[in-house]
PDB file of N, CA and C in Angstrom:
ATOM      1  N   UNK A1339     -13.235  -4.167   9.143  1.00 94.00           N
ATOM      2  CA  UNK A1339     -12.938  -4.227   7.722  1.00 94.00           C
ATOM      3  C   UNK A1339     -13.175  -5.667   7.268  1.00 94.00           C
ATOM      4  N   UNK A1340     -14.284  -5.750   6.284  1.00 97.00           N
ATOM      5  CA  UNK A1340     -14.199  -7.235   4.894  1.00 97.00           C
ATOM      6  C   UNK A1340     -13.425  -6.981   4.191  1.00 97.00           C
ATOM      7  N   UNK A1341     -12.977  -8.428   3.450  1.00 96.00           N
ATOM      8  CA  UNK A1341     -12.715  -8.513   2.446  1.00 96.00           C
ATOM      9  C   UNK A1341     -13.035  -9.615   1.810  1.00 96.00           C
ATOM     10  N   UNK A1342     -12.450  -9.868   0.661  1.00 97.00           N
ATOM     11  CA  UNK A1342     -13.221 -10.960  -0.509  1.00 97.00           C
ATOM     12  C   UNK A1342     -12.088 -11.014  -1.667  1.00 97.00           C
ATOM     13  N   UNK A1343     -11.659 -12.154  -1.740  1.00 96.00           N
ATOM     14  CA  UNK A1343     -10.518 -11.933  -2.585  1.00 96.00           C
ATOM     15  C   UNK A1343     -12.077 -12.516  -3.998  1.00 96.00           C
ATOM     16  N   UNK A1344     -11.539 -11.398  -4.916  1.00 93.00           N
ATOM     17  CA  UNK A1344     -13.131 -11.646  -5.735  1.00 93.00           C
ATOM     18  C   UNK A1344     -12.615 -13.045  -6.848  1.00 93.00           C
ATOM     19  N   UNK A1345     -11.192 -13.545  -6.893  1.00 92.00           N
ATOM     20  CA  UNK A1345     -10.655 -14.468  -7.609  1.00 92.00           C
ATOM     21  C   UNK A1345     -11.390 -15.889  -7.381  1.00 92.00           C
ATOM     22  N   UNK A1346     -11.656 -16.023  -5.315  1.00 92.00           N
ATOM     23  CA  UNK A1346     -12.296 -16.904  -5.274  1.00 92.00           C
ATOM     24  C   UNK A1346     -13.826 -17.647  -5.707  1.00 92.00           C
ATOM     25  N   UNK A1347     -14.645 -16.260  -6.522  1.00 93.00           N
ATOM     26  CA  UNK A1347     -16.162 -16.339  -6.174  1.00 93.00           C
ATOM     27  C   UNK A1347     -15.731 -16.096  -7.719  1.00 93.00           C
ATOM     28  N   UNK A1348     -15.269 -15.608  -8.759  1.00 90.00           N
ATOM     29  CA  UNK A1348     -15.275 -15.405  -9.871  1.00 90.00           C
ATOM     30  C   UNK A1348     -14.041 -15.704 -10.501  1.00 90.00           C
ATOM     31  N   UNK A1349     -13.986 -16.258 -11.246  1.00 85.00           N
ATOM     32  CA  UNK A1349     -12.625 -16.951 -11.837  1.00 85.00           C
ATOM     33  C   UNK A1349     -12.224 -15.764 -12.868  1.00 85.00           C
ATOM     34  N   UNK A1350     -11.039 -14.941 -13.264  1.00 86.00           N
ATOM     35  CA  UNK A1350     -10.500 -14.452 -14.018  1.00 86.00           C
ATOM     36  C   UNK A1350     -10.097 -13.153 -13.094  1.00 86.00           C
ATOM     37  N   UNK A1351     -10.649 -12.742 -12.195  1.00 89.00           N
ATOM     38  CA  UNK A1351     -11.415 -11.492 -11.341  1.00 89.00           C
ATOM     39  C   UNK A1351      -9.454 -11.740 -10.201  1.00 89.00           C
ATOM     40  N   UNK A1352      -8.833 -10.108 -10.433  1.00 89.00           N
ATOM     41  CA  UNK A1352      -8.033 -10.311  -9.773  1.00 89.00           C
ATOM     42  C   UNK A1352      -8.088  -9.036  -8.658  1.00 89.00           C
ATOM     43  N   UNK A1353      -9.053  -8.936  -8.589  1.00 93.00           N
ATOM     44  CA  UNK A1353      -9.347  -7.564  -7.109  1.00 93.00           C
ATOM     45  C   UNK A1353      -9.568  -8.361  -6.108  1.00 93.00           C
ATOM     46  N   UNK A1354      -8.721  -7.804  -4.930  1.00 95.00           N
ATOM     47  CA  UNK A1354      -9.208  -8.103  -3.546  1.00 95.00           C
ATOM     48  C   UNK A1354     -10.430  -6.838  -3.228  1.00 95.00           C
ATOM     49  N   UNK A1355     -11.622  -7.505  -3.123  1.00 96.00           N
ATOM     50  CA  UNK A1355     -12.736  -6.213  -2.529  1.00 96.00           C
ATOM     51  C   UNK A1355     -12.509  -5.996  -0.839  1.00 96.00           C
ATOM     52  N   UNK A1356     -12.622  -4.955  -0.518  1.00 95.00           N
ATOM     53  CA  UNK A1356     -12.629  -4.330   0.487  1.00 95.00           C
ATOM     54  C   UNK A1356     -13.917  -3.362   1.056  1.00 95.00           C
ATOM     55  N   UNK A1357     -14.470  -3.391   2.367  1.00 96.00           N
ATOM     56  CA  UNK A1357     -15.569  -2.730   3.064  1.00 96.00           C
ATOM     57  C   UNK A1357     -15.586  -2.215   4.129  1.00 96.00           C
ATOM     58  N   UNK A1358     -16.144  -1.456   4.951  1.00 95.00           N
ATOM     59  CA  UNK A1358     -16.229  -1.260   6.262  1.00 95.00           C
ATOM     60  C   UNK A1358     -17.604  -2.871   7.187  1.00 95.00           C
ATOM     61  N   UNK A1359     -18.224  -2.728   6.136  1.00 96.00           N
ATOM     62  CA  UNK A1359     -19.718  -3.365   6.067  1.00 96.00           C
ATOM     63  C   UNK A1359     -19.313  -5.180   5.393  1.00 96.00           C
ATOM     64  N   UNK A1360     -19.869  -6.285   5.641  1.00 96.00           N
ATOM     65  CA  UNK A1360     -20.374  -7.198   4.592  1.00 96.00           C
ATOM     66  C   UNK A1360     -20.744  -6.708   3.332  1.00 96.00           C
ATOM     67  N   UNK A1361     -21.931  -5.748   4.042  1.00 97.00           N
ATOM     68  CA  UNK A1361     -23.022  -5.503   2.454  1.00 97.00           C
ATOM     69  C   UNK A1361     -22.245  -4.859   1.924  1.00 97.00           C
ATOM     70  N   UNK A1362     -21.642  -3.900   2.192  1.00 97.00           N
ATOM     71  CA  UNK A1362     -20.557  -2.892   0.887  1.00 97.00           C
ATOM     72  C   UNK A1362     -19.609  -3.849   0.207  1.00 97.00           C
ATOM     73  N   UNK A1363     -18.904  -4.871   0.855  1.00 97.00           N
ATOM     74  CA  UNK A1363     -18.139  -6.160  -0.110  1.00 97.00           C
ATOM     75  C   UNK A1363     -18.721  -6.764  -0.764  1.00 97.00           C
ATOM     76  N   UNK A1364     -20.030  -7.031  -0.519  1.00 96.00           N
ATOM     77  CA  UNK A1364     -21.455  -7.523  -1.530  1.00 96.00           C
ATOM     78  C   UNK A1364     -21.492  -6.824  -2.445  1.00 96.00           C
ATOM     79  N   UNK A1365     -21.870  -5.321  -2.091  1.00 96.00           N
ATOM     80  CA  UNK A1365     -22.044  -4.595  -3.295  1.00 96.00           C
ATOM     81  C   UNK A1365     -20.731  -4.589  -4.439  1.00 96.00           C
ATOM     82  N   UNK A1366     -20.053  -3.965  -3.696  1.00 96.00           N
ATOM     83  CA  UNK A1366     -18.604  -4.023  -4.205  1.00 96.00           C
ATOM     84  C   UNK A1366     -18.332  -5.234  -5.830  1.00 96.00           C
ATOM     85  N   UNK A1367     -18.682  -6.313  -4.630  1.00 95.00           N
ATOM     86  CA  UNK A1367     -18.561  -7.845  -5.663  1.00 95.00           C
ATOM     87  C   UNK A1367     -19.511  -8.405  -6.792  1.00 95.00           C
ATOM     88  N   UNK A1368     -20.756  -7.862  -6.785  1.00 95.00           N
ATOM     89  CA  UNK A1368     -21.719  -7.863  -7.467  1.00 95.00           C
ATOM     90  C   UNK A1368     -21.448  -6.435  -8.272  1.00 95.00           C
ATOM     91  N   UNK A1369     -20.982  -5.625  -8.460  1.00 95.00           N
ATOM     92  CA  UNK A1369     -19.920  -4.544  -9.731  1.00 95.00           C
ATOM     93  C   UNK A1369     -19.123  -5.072 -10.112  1.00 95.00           C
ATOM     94  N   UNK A1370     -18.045  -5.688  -9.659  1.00 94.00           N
ATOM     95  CA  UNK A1370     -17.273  -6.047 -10.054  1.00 94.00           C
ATOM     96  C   UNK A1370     -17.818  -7.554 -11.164  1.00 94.00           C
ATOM     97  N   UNK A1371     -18.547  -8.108 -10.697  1.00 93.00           N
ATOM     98  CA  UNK A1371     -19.211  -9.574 -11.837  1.00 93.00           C
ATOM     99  C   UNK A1371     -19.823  -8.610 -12.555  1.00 93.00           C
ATOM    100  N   UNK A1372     -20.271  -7.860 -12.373  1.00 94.00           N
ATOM    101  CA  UNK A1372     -20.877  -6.664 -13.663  1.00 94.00           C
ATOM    102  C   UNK A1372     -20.033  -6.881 -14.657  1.00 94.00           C
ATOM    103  N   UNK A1373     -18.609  -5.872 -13.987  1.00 93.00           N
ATOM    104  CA  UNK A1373     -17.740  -5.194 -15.098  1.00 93.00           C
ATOM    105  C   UNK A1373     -16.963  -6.737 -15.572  1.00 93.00           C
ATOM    106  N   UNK A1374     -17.071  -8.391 -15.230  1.00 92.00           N
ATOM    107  CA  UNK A1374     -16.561  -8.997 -15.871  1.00 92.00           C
ATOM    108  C   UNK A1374     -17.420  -9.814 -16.336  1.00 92.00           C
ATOM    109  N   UNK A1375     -18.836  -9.387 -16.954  1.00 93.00           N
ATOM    110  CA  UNK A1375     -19.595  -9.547 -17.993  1.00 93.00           C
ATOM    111  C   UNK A1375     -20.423 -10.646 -17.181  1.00 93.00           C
ATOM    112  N   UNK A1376     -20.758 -11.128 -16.000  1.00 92.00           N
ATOM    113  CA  UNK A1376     -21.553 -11.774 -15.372  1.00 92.00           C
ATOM    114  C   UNK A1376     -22.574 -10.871 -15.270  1.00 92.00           C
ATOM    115  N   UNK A1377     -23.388 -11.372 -15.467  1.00 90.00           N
ATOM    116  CA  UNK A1377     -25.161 -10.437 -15.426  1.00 90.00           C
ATOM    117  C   UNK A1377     -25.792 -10.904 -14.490  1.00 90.00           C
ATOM    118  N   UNK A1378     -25.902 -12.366 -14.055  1.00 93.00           N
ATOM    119  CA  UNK A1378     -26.890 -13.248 -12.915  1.00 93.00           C
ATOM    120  C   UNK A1378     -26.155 -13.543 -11.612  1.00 93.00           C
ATOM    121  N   UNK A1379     -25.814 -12.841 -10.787  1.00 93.00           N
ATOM    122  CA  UNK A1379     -25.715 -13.147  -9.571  1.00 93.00           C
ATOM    123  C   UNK A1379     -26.841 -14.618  -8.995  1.00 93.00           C
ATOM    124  N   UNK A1380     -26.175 -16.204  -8.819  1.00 93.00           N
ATOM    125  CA  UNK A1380     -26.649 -16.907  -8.537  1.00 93.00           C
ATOM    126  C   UNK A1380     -27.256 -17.127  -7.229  1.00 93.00           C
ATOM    127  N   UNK A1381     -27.925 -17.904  -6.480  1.00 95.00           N
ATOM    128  CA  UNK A1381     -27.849 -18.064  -4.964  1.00 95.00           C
ATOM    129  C   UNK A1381     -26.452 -18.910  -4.511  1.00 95.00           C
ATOM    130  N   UNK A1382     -26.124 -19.408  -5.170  1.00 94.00           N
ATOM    131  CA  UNK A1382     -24.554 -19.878  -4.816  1.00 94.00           C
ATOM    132  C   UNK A1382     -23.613 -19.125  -4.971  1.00 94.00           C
ATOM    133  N   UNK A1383     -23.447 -18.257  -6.289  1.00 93.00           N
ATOM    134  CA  UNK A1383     -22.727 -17.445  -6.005  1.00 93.00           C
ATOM    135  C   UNK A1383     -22.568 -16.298  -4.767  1.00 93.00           C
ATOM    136  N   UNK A1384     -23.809 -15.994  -4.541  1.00 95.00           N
ATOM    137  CA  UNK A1384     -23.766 -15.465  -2.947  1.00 95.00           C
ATOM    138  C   UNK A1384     -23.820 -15.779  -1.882  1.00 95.00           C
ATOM    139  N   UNK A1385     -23.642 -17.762  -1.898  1.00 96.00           N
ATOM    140  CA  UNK A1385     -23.089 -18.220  -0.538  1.00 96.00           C
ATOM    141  C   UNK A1385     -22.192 -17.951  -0.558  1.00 96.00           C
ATOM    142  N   UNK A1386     -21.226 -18.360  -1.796  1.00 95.00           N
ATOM    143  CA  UNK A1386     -19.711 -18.161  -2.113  1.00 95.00           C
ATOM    144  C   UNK A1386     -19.143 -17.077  -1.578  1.00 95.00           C
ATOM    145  N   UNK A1387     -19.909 -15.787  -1.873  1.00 95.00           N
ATOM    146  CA  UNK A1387     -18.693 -14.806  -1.318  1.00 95.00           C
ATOM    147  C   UNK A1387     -19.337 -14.367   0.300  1.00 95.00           C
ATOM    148  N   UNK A1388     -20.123 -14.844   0.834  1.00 95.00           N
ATOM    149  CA  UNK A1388     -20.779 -14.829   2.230  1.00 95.00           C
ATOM    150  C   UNK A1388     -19.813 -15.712   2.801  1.00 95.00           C
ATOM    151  N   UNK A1389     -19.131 -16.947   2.192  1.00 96.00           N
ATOM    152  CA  UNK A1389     -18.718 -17.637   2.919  1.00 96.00           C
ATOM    153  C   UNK A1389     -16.908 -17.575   2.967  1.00 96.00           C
ATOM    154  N   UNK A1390     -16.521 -16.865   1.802  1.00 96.00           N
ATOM    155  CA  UNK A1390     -15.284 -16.460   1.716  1.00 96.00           C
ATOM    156  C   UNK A1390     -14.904 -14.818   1.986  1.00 96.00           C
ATOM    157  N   UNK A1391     -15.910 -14.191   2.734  1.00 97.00           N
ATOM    158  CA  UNK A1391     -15.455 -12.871   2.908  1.00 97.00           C
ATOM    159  C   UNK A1391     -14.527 -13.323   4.192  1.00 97.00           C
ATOM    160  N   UNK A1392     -13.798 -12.454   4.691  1.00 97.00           N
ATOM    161  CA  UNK A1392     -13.028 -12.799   5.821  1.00 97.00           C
ATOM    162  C   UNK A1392     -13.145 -11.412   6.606  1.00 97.00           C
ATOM    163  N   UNK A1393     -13.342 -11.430   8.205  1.00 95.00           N
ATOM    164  CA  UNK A1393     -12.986 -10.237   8.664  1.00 95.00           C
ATOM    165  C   UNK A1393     -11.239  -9.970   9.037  1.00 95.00           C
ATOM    166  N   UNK A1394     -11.119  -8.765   8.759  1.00 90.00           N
ATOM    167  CA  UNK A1394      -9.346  -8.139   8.636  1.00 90.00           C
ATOM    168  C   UNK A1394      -8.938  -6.905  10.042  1.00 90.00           C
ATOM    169  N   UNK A1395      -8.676  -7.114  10.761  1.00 86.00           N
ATOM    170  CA  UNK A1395      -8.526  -6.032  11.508  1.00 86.00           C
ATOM    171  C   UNK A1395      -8.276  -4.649  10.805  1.00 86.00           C
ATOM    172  N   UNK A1396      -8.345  -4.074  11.116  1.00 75.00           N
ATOM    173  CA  UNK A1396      -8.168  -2.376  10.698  1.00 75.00           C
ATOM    174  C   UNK A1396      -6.997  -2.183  10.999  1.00 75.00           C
ATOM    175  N   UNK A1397      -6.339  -1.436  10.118  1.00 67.00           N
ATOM    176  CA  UNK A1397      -4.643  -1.214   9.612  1.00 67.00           C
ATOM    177  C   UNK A1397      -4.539   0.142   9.281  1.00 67.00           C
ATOM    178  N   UNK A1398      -5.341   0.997   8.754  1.00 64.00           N
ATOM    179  CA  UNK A1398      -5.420   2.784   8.612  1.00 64.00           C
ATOM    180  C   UNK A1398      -5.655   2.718   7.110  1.00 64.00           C
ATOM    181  N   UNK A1399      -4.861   1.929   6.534  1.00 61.00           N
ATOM    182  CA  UNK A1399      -5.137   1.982   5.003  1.00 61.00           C
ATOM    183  C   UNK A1399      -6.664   1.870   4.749  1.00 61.00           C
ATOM    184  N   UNK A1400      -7.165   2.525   3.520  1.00 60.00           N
ATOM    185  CA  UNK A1400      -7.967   2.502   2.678  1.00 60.00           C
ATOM    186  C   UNK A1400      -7.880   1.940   1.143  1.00 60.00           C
ATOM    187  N   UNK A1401      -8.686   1.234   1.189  1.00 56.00           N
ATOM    188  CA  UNK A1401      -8.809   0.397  -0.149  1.00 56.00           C
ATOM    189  C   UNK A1401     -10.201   0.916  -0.862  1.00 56.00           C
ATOM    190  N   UNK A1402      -9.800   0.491  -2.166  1.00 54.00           N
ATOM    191  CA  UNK A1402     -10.911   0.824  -3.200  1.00 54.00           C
ATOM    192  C   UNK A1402     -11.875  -0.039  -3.468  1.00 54.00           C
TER     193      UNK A1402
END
C-alpha cells in the first residue's frame, strides 16, 4: 500500500491518496489537482509526489 498525503504536493488539498500501486497514487493525485482546478501537472510537481509518497504496510482497510 502508497500513500500521499495530497496536502503536501498541493496546498489547500486535504485527502490522504491511497493505492495498491505508485502509479494508482499518481493517478489518484493527478484527479484530485483536477478537481482542485490545477490543469498542468508540472515536472516538479511529479517529483514532489514521487518523492513524498510513502510505502504503508497493509492493515485490511480500504481507502478511497
Amino acid at each position: 500500500m502508497y500513500e500521499l498525503d495530497c496536502s503536501a504536493v498541493f496546498p489547500g488539498c486535504g485527502r490522504v491518496i491511497r493505492a495498491d500501486t505508485k502509479a494508482g497514487v499518481i493517478r489518484r493525485a493527478i484527479a484530485q489537482a483536477n478537481a482542485l482546478g490545477i490543469e498542468h501537472i508540472s515536472p516538479s510537481m511529479m517529483d514532489s509526489m514521487r518523492e513524498k509518497m510513502v510505502e504503508k504496510p497493509e492493515t485490511g482497510e480500504r481507502a478511497a
